[in-house]
Short mmCIF file of C-alpha atoms in Angstrom, two decimals:
data_model
loop_
_atom_site.label_atom_id
_atom_site.label_comp_id
_atom_site.label_asym_id
_atom_site.label_seq_id
_atom_site.Cartn_x
_atom_site.Cartn_y
_atom_site.Cartn_z
CA MET R 1 -114.38 -40.99 73.15
CA SER R 2 -112.44 -42.98 70.55
CA LEU R 3 -108.69 -43.30 70.96
CA VAL R 4 -108.23 -44.13 67.28
CA PRO R 5 -107.93 -41.35 64.67
CA PRO R 6 -110.44 -41.76 61.82
CA LEU R 7 -109.45 -43.49 58.61
CA PRO R 8 -108.61 -41.29 55.61
CA PRO R 9 -111.81 -39.74 54.13
CA GLY R 10 -111.19 -41.29 50.73
CA SER R 11 -111.44 -44.76 52.23
CA LEU R 12 -114.99 -44.35 53.50
CA ALA R 13 -116.73 -44.48 50.10
CA HIS R 14 -114.75 -47.57 49.13
CA ARG R 15 -115.63 -49.29 52.41
CA SER R 16 -119.32 -48.56 51.82
CA GLU R 17 -119.18 -50.08 48.33
CA ARG R 18 -117.29 -53.11 49.60
CA ALA R 19 -119.79 -53.60 52.45
CA ALA R 20 -122.65 -53.50 49.93
CA ILE R 21 -121.10 -56.37 47.96
CA ASN R 22 -120.79 -58.40 51.14
CA ASP R 23 -124.37 -57.60 52.17
CA ARG R 24 -125.72 -58.94 48.87
CA LEU R 25 -123.83 -62.19 49.32
CA LEU R 26 -125.11 -62.51 52.88
CA SER R 27 -128.72 -62.02 51.75
CA ALA R 28 -128.59 -64.28 48.66
CA CYS R 29 -131.29 -66.95 48.88
CA ASP R 30 -132.95 -69.50 46.60
CA GLY R 31 -136.19 -69.62 48.55
CA PRO R 32 -138.91 -67.40 50.02
CA GLU R 33 -138.61 -65.40 53.23
CA GLY R 34 -137.33 -67.60 56.03
CA SER R 35 -135.45 -70.04 53.78
CA ILE R 36 -131.83 -70.91 54.52
CA ARG R 37 -129.42 -68.33 53.15
CA LEU R 38 -127.37 -69.50 50.21
CA HIS R 39 -124.04 -68.82 51.92
CA LYS R 40 -124.98 -71.21 54.73
CA GLU R 41 -126.07 -73.89 52.26
CA VAL R 42 -122.94 -73.55 50.12
CA LYS R 43 -120.71 -73.60 53.21
CA GLN R 44 -122.41 -76.77 54.43
CA ASN R 45 -122.03 -78.45 51.04
CA LEU R 46 -118.33 -77.55 50.71
CA GLU R 47 -117.67 -78.80 54.23
CA GLN R 48 -119.42 -82.06 53.31
CA LEU R 49 -117.28 -82.29 50.18
CA TRP R 50 -114.14 -81.86 52.28
CA LEU R 51 -115.29 -84.34 54.94
CA TYR R 52 -116.56 -87.13 52.70
CA GLY R 53 -115.05 -86.41 49.28
CA GLY R 54 -118.30 -87.07 47.45
CA ASN R 55 -118.52 -90.67 48.70
CA ARG R 56 -121.84 -92.21 47.80
CA ASP R 57 -122.81 -93.13 51.37
CA GLY R 58 -122.01 -89.64 52.69
CA LYS R 59 -120.37 -91.23 55.73
CA SER R 60 -117.04 -92.73 54.68
CA PRO R 61 -114.24 -90.21 55.32
CA GLY R 62 -112.82 -88.52 52.27
CA ARG R 63 -109.25 -87.40 51.65
CA ARG R 64 -109.68 -84.29 53.86
CA PRO R 65 -106.65 -82.30 52.67
CA ASP R 66 -105.71 -79.52 55.09
CA TRP R 67 -103.90 -77.69 52.30
CA ILE R 68 -104.84 -77.25 48.66
CA CYS R 69 -101.93 -77.14 46.21
CA ILE R 70 -101.85 -74.83 43.18
CA ARG R 71 -99.24 -75.07 40.46
CA PRO R 72 -96.92 -72.02 40.40
CA GLU R 73 -97.45 -71.68 36.63
CA PHE R 74 -101.02 -70.58 37.33
CA LEU R 75 -99.77 -67.64 39.40
CA MET R 76 -96.41 -66.56 37.98
CA GLN R 77 -94.55 -66.26 34.70
CA GLN R 78 -92.07 -69.11 34.41
CA PRO R 79 -88.57 -68.74 32.97
CA GLY R 80 -88.58 -69.38 29.23
CA ALA R 81 -92.38 -69.54 28.99
CA ASP R 82 -94.04 -67.52 26.22
CA HIS R 83 -97.51 -67.67 27.76
CA GLY R 84 -98.37 -65.55 30.81
CA PRO R 85 -99.96 -66.94 33.98
CA ALA R 86 -103.71 -67.60 33.90
CA LEU R 87 -104.34 -65.73 37.17
CA ALA R 88 -103.51 -62.36 35.58
CA ARG R 89 -105.93 -63.12 32.72
CA LEU R 90 -108.78 -64.16 35.03
CA VAL R 91 -108.59 -61.23 37.46
CA PRO R 92 -110.07 -58.65 35.01
CA ALA R 93 -112.77 -61.08 33.84
CA ARG R 94 -116.18 -60.25 35.23
CA GLY R 95 -118.18 -62.98 36.88
CA LEU R 96 -117.22 -66.26 38.49
CA SER R 97 -114.41 -67.62 36.31
CA LEU R 98 -111.56 -67.18 38.83
CA ARG R 99 -113.64 -68.51 41.72
CA LEU R 100 -114.88 -71.44 39.67
CA GLU R 101 -111.35 -72.41 38.63
CA LEU R 102 -110.20 -72.44 42.26
CA LEU R 103 -113.35 -74.29 43.35
CA MET R 104 -112.71 -77.05 40.81
CA ILE R 105 -109.12 -77.42 42.06
CA PHE R 106 -110.45 -77.75 45.63
CA ASP R 107 -113.09 -80.24 44.46
CA ALA R 108 -110.50 -82.37 42.67
CA GLN R 109 -108.14 -82.51 45.65
CA CYS R 110 -110.96 -83.45 48.03
CA ARG R 111 -111.85 -86.45 45.85
CA TYR R 112 -108.75 -87.64 44.02
CA GLY R 113 -105.12 -88.57 44.63
CA SER R 114 -102.14 -87.45 42.57
CA GLU R 115 -102.22 -90.44 40.19
CA GLU R 116 -105.98 -90.65 39.71
CA LEU R 117 -108.07 -89.52 36.74
CA VAL R 118 -110.03 -86.41 37.80
CA ARG R 119 -113.69 -86.11 36.87
CA ILE R 120 -115.90 -83.08 37.55
CA ASP R 121 -119.23 -84.99 37.70
CA ARG R 122 -121.33 -81.87 38.39
CA THR R 123 -124.48 -81.03 36.52
CA PHE R 124 -126.73 -77.98 36.41
CA GLU R 125 -129.82 -79.92 37.41
CA ALA R 126 -129.86 -81.88 40.66
CA VAL R 127 -129.82 -85.57 39.72
CA GLU R 128 -131.24 -86.61 43.07
CA ALA R 129 -132.14 -84.78 46.26
CA ASN R 130 -129.36 -86.23 48.41
CA ALA R 131 -126.73 -86.85 45.73
CA PRO R 132 -123.18 -86.74 47.16
CA ILE R 133 -122.03 -84.62 44.20
CA LYS R 134 -124.17 -81.51 44.39
CA SER R 135 -125.28 -79.49 41.38
CA TRP R 136 -123.27 -76.42 40.42
CA GLN R 137 -125.83 -74.05 41.96
CA LYS R 138 -125.44 -75.71 45.35
CA VAL R 139 -121.69 -75.19 45.65
CA VAL R 140 -121.36 -71.69 44.14
CA LEU R 141 -122.19 -68.43 45.93
CA SER R 142 -122.80 -65.34 43.84
CA ASP R 143 -124.72 -62.08 43.90
CA THR R 144 -127.81 -62.68 41.75
CA SER R 145 -129.70 -59.54 42.90
CA SER R 146 -132.88 -61.24 41.76
CA ASP R 147 -136.18 -62.56 43.00
CA TYR R 148 -135.61 -65.94 44.58
CA ARG R 149 -137.68 -67.59 41.84
CA GLU R 150 -135.05 -66.55 39.32
CA ALA R 151 -131.95 -66.64 41.53
CA GLY R 152 -130.99 -70.24 40.81
CA ASN R 153 -131.42 -69.84 37.06
CA LEU R 154 -129.42 -66.61 37.04
CA ARG R 155 -126.61 -68.20 39.01
CA GLY R 156 -126.70 -71.11 36.56
CA ARG R 157 -126.17 -68.67 33.69
CA GLN R 158 -123.30 -67.04 35.58
CA ILE R 159 -121.64 -70.44 36.05
CA LYS R 160 -122.10 -71.35 32.37
CA GLU R 161 -120.53 -68.08 31.28
CA ALA R 162 -117.62 -68.66 33.68
CA LEU R 163 -117.07 -72.14 32.22
CA ARG R 164 -116.97 -70.66 28.72
CA VAL R 165 -114.32 -68.18 29.88
CA LEU R 166 -112.27 -71.00 31.40
CA ASP R 167 -112.59 -72.92 28.13
CA GLN R 168 -111.26 -69.88 26.23
CA GLN R 169 -108.36 -69.69 28.70
CA HIS R 170 -107.50 -73.38 28.16
CA LEU R 171 -108.33 -74.34 31.74
CA VAL R 172 -111.26 -76.65 31.00
CA ASN R 173 -112.45 -78.61 28.01
CA ILE R 174 -116.20 -78.60 27.32
CA GLY R 175 -117.43 -81.77 25.64
CA VAL R 176 -119.51 -81.94 22.48
CA ASP R 177 -123.26 -82.27 22.91
CA LYS R 178 -124.07 -85.67 21.38
CA LYS R 179 -127.73 -84.76 20.93
CA ARG R 180 -127.07 -81.39 19.27
CA PRO R 181 -124.22 -81.47 16.74
CA GLY R 182 -122.08 -78.36 16.79
CA ARG R 183 -123.06 -77.47 20.36
CA ARG R 184 -121.18 -77.90 23.64
CA ASP R 185 -122.50 -79.91 26.58
CA LEU R 186 -121.83 -77.94 29.78
CA ASN R 187 -122.55 -81.05 31.82
CA ARG R 188 -119.45 -82.68 30.27
CA ILE R 189 -116.52 -80.70 31.65
CA ARG R 190 -112.91 -81.88 31.71
CA LEU R 191 -110.64 -79.98 34.08
CA LEU R 192 -107.28 -79.19 32.51
CA SER R 193 -104.03 -78.38 34.26
CA GLU R 194 -103.90 -74.85 35.67
CA ALA R 195 -100.56 -74.59 33.83
CA SER R 196 -102.19 -75.18 30.42
CA THR R 197 -101.33 -73.07 27.37
CA PRO R 198 -102.92 -72.79 23.90
CA VAL R 199 -100.38 -75.35 22.69
CA ASN R 200 -100.05 -77.66 25.70
CA ARG R 201 -103.34 -78.63 27.40
CA PRO R 202 -102.74 -81.63 29.69
CA LYS R 203 -105.52 -83.09 31.79
CA TYR R 204 -105.59 -81.97 35.41
CA THR R 205 -103.79 -84.10 37.96
CA VAL R 206 -103.43 -83.32 41.65
CA PRO R 207 -99.97 -81.76 42.18
CA THR R 208 -97.68 -82.74 45.02
CA ASN R 209 -95.66 -79.50 45.08
CA GLY R 210 -96.57 -75.89 44.53
CA VAL R 211 -98.30 -73.05 46.35
CA TRP R 212 -100.32 -74.22 49.35
CA VAL R 213 -103.57 -72.59 50.50
CA SER R 214 -105.51 -73.58 53.62
CA ARG R 215 -108.62 -75.61 52.92
CA HIS R 216 -110.51 -73.04 55.02
CA PHE R 217 -110.06 -70.59 52.16
CA PHE R 218 -112.80 -72.68 50.52
CA THR R 219 -114.88 -74.14 53.33
CA SER R 220 -115.17 -70.76 55.11
CA LEU R 221 -116.16 -69.20 51.74
CA TRP R 222 -113.30 -66.71 51.39
CA VAL R 223 -113.08 -67.88 47.79
CA PHE R 224 -116.50 -66.27 47.21
CA ALA R 225 -116.37 -63.43 49.73
CA LEU R 226 -113.17 -61.84 48.40
CA THR R 227 -113.08 -59.87 45.17
CA ASN R 228 -110.92 -60.94 42.23
CA THR R 229 -108.16 -58.49 43.13
CA GLU R 230 -108.23 -59.54 46.80
CA ILE R 231 -107.99 -63.22 45.80
CA ALA R 232 -105.09 -62.48 43.46
CA MET R 233 -103.22 -60.52 46.13
CA PHE R 234 -103.73 -63.34 48.62
CA LEU R 235 -102.45 -65.93 46.12
CA ALA R 236 -99.44 -63.76 45.28
CA LEU R 237 -98.53 -63.55 48.98
CA SER R 238 -99.10 -67.31 49.26
CA ALA R 239 -96.62 -67.81 46.41
CA ARG R 240 -94.05 -65.67 48.21
CA ARG R 241 -94.61 -67.70 51.39
CA ALA R 242 -94.07 -70.92 49.43
CA ALA R 243 -90.80 -69.53 48.07
CA PHE R 244 -89.55 -68.17 51.42
CA PRO R 245 -91.26 -70.09 54.25
CA ALA R 246 -88.65 -69.30 56.90
CA ALA R 247 -88.75 -65.56 56.18
CA HIS R 248 -92.55 -65.63 56.19
CA ASN R 249 -92.60 -67.14 59.67
CA THR R 250 -90.06 -64.71 61.12
CA SER R 251 -90.03 -61.28 59.48
CA GLY R 252 -92.69 -61.67 56.78
CA VAL R 253 -92.50 -61.72 52.97
CA PHE R 254 -92.63 -58.80 50.55
CA ILE R 255 -93.29 -58.23 46.87
CA ALA R 256 -90.86 -55.64 45.55
CA GLN R 257 -91.39 -53.87 42.24
CA ARG R 258 -89.01 -56.24 40.48
CA HIS R 259 -91.11 -59.20 41.61
CA ARG R 260 -94.43 -57.82 40.41
CA GLY R 261 -93.69 -58.46 36.76
CA GLN R 262 -93.68 -62.20 37.45
CA PHE R 263 -97.36 -62.05 38.36
CA GLY R 264 -98.52 -59.67 35.62
CA LEU R 265 -101.07 -58.04 37.94
CA LYS R 266 -102.15 -54.41 37.81
CA ASP R 267 -101.75 -51.74 40.49
CA ASN R 268 -105.34 -52.10 41.76
CA THR R 269 -104.55 -55.70 42.69
CA TRP R 270 -101.48 -54.74 44.72
CA ARG R 271 -103.55 -52.11 46.54
CA SER R 272 -105.86 -54.90 47.73
CA ARG R 273 -103.29 -55.65 50.42
CA ARG R 274 -105.17 -53.01 52.44
CA GLU R 275 -108.35 -55.08 52.42
CA LEU R 276 -106.53 -58.30 53.33
CA HIS R 277 -104.95 -56.48 56.27
CA THR R 278 -108.29 -54.94 57.25
CA TYR R 279 -110.01 -58.34 57.34
CA GLY R 280 -107.18 -59.80 59.43
CA LEU R 281 -106.03 -62.22 56.71
CA VAL R 282 -102.52 -60.80 56.79
CA ASP R 283 -100.39 -59.01 59.35
CA THR R 284 -98.27 -56.06 58.27
CA ALA R 285 -94.86 -55.59 59.86
CA PRO R 286 -94.61 -52.22 61.68
CA ASP R 287 -92.83 -49.46 59.75
CA SER R 288 -92.50 -46.12 61.53
CA ASN R 289 -91.98 -44.32 58.21
CA ARG R 290 -95.05 -45.70 56.45
CA ASP R 291 -98.77 -45.01 56.96
CA THR R 292 -100.32 -48.36 57.87
CA TYR R 293 -103.55 -47.85 55.95
CA THR R 294 -102.39 -46.08 52.77
CA GLY R 295 -98.91 -47.56 52.63
CA LYS R 296 -97.50 -44.13 51.77
CA ILE R 297 -94.27 -42.65 53.15
CA GLU R 298 -94.31 -38.96 54.02
CA ASP R 299 -91.25 -37.09 52.70
CA PHE R 300 -90.30 -40.12 50.63
CA GLY R 301 -87.24 -38.48 49.06
CA SER R 302 -85.63 -37.72 52.40
CA HIS R 303 -86.14 -41.25 53.70
CA TRP R 304 -84.89 -42.73 50.41
CA LYS R 305 -81.62 -40.80 50.65
CA LYS R 306 -81.13 -42.14 54.16
CA HIS R 307 -81.80 -45.72 52.97
CA GLU R 308 -84.83 -45.87 55.26
CA VAL R 309 -87.34 -47.05 52.65
CA MET R 310 -88.08 -50.75 52.99
CA PRO R 311 -90.80 -52.82 51.30
CA THR R 312 -93.83 -53.71 53.40
CA ARG R 313 -93.62 -57.21 54.84
CA PHE R 314 -96.65 -59.45 55.24
CA THR R 315 -97.50 -62.59 57.17
CA ILE R 316 -100.56 -64.67 56.24
CA ILE R 317 -102.80 -65.41 59.25
CA ASP R 318 -104.19 -68.89 58.58
CA SER R 319 -106.32 -68.82 61.73
CA THR R 320 -108.44 -66.01 60.26
CA LEU R 321 -109.23 -68.19 57.25
CA ALA R 322 -110.96 -70.62 59.63
CA GLN R 323 -113.48 -67.89 60.50
CA PRO R 324 -116.64 -67.59 58.35
CA ALA R 325 -115.73 -65.07 55.65
CA LEU R 326 -118.95 -63.12 55.14
CA PRO R 327 -119.76 -62.47 58.83
CA THR R 328 -116.11 -61.53 59.44
CA ILE R 329 -116.08 -58.96 56.62
CA ASP R 330 -119.49 -57.69 57.74
CA ARG R 331 -118.22 -57.11 61.27
CA VAL R 332 -115.02 -55.40 60.18
CA LEU R 333 -116.73 -53.03 57.74
CA ASN R 334 -120.04 -52.33 59.49
CA ASN R 335 -119.49 -52.92 63.20
CA PRO R 336 -115.75 -53.09 63.91
CA THR R 337 -114.57 -54.06 67.34
CA PRO R 338 -112.01 -51.86 69.10
CA GLU R 339 -109.38 -54.38 68.04
CA ASP R 340 -110.53 -54.11 64.42
CA GLN R 341 -110.21 -50.33 64.54
CA TRP R 342 -106.74 -50.37 66.03
CA ARG R 343 -105.62 -52.95 63.51
CA GLN R 344 -106.91 -50.98 60.54
CA ARG R 345 -105.35 -47.69 61.58
CA PHE R 346 -102.10 -48.76 63.22
CA GLY R 347 -101.53 -52.35 62.15
CA PHE R 348 -101.58 -53.79 65.65
CA VAL R 349 -103.82 -54.22 68.68
CA PRO R 350 -102.43 -52.38 71.72
CA ARG R 351 -102.39 -53.56 75.29
CA ILE R 352 -105.00 -51.52 77.10
CA GLY R 353 -104.06 -50.73 80.68
CA PRO R 354 -106.44 -50.45 83.65
CA GLY R 355 -108.84 -47.57 83.31
CA VAL R 356 -108.05 -47.02 79.61
CA ARG R 357 -110.69 -47.93 77.09
CA ALA R 358 -109.93 -48.92 73.52
CA ALA R 359 -111.48 -47.16 70.57
CA GLY R 360 -115.19 -47.47 70.01
CA THR R 361 -116.05 -48.57 73.53
CA ASP R 362 -117.81 -45.34 74.56
#
């Protein structure tokens, strides 16, 4: 018998849809039955990029940054700025544009220092079998839902469309095709600052201050496993941690209504905190007045009058980011452990005494 009450009925359909997305990413493959799954290949290639920084010999250690730095202008509206943050514009965009932008920032910081000229150097066709700089298709995971013979080509089209979106958002510059006047050459990409605007479009340089994200966000494939809204929520919490590190480490950080306008994100993004908590990426501070899963407060008016309504506080769990993203989400959604179930329903894992069995163990 389970000791954990079931989750709200309305959550079950959403969990099924979310599990289906994860299943498609787990099964993506560029070869026939028995070939290595794409998520394993991409993970291996991103780990190699982090380890060796694209060095030609594939052996000399690269820069190996433990933290990847993102300029705050990418995430939040800045005082006096007349152009909103790019994150809010990329979240509604279908496809890979947000993931590709973050991937290119990770790529740059694995290979270049703060004063160095950043080059993308990726092509759509593999230049050589063991090239240290892999083709786009070998470092990007996506749901192609296609026969393996077409999967690589379809993913290539998805990447090209994402690059065009980033060009429209002033985050990359696509060079002119010298062989075809009037056309763009998608193998000649210049990464621009993530703080670029239609008027000011500086070349990308590696920042030394900003919002820091664990390198495992990339090498464990969370950047591809999470949805756009989940990524945006995670980055928003990361920005709050950067602003209030001491509070994050003690009581947790929160995003009150007055803060949300800085990010320009919609309500469905803020609701993604549930998924981040479910996957174990964030801890939620206990609140006896608030339902852990839905975030709702029963008899809100009464609690408000008594000054008992407090914003939910979150703490990012960096150790979870070190776990492989797709298998972790698969376990939580399809075969949760007793600890997973307790966490999802109550926000904590209880101490189970002798003779007492946690949920799901019968």
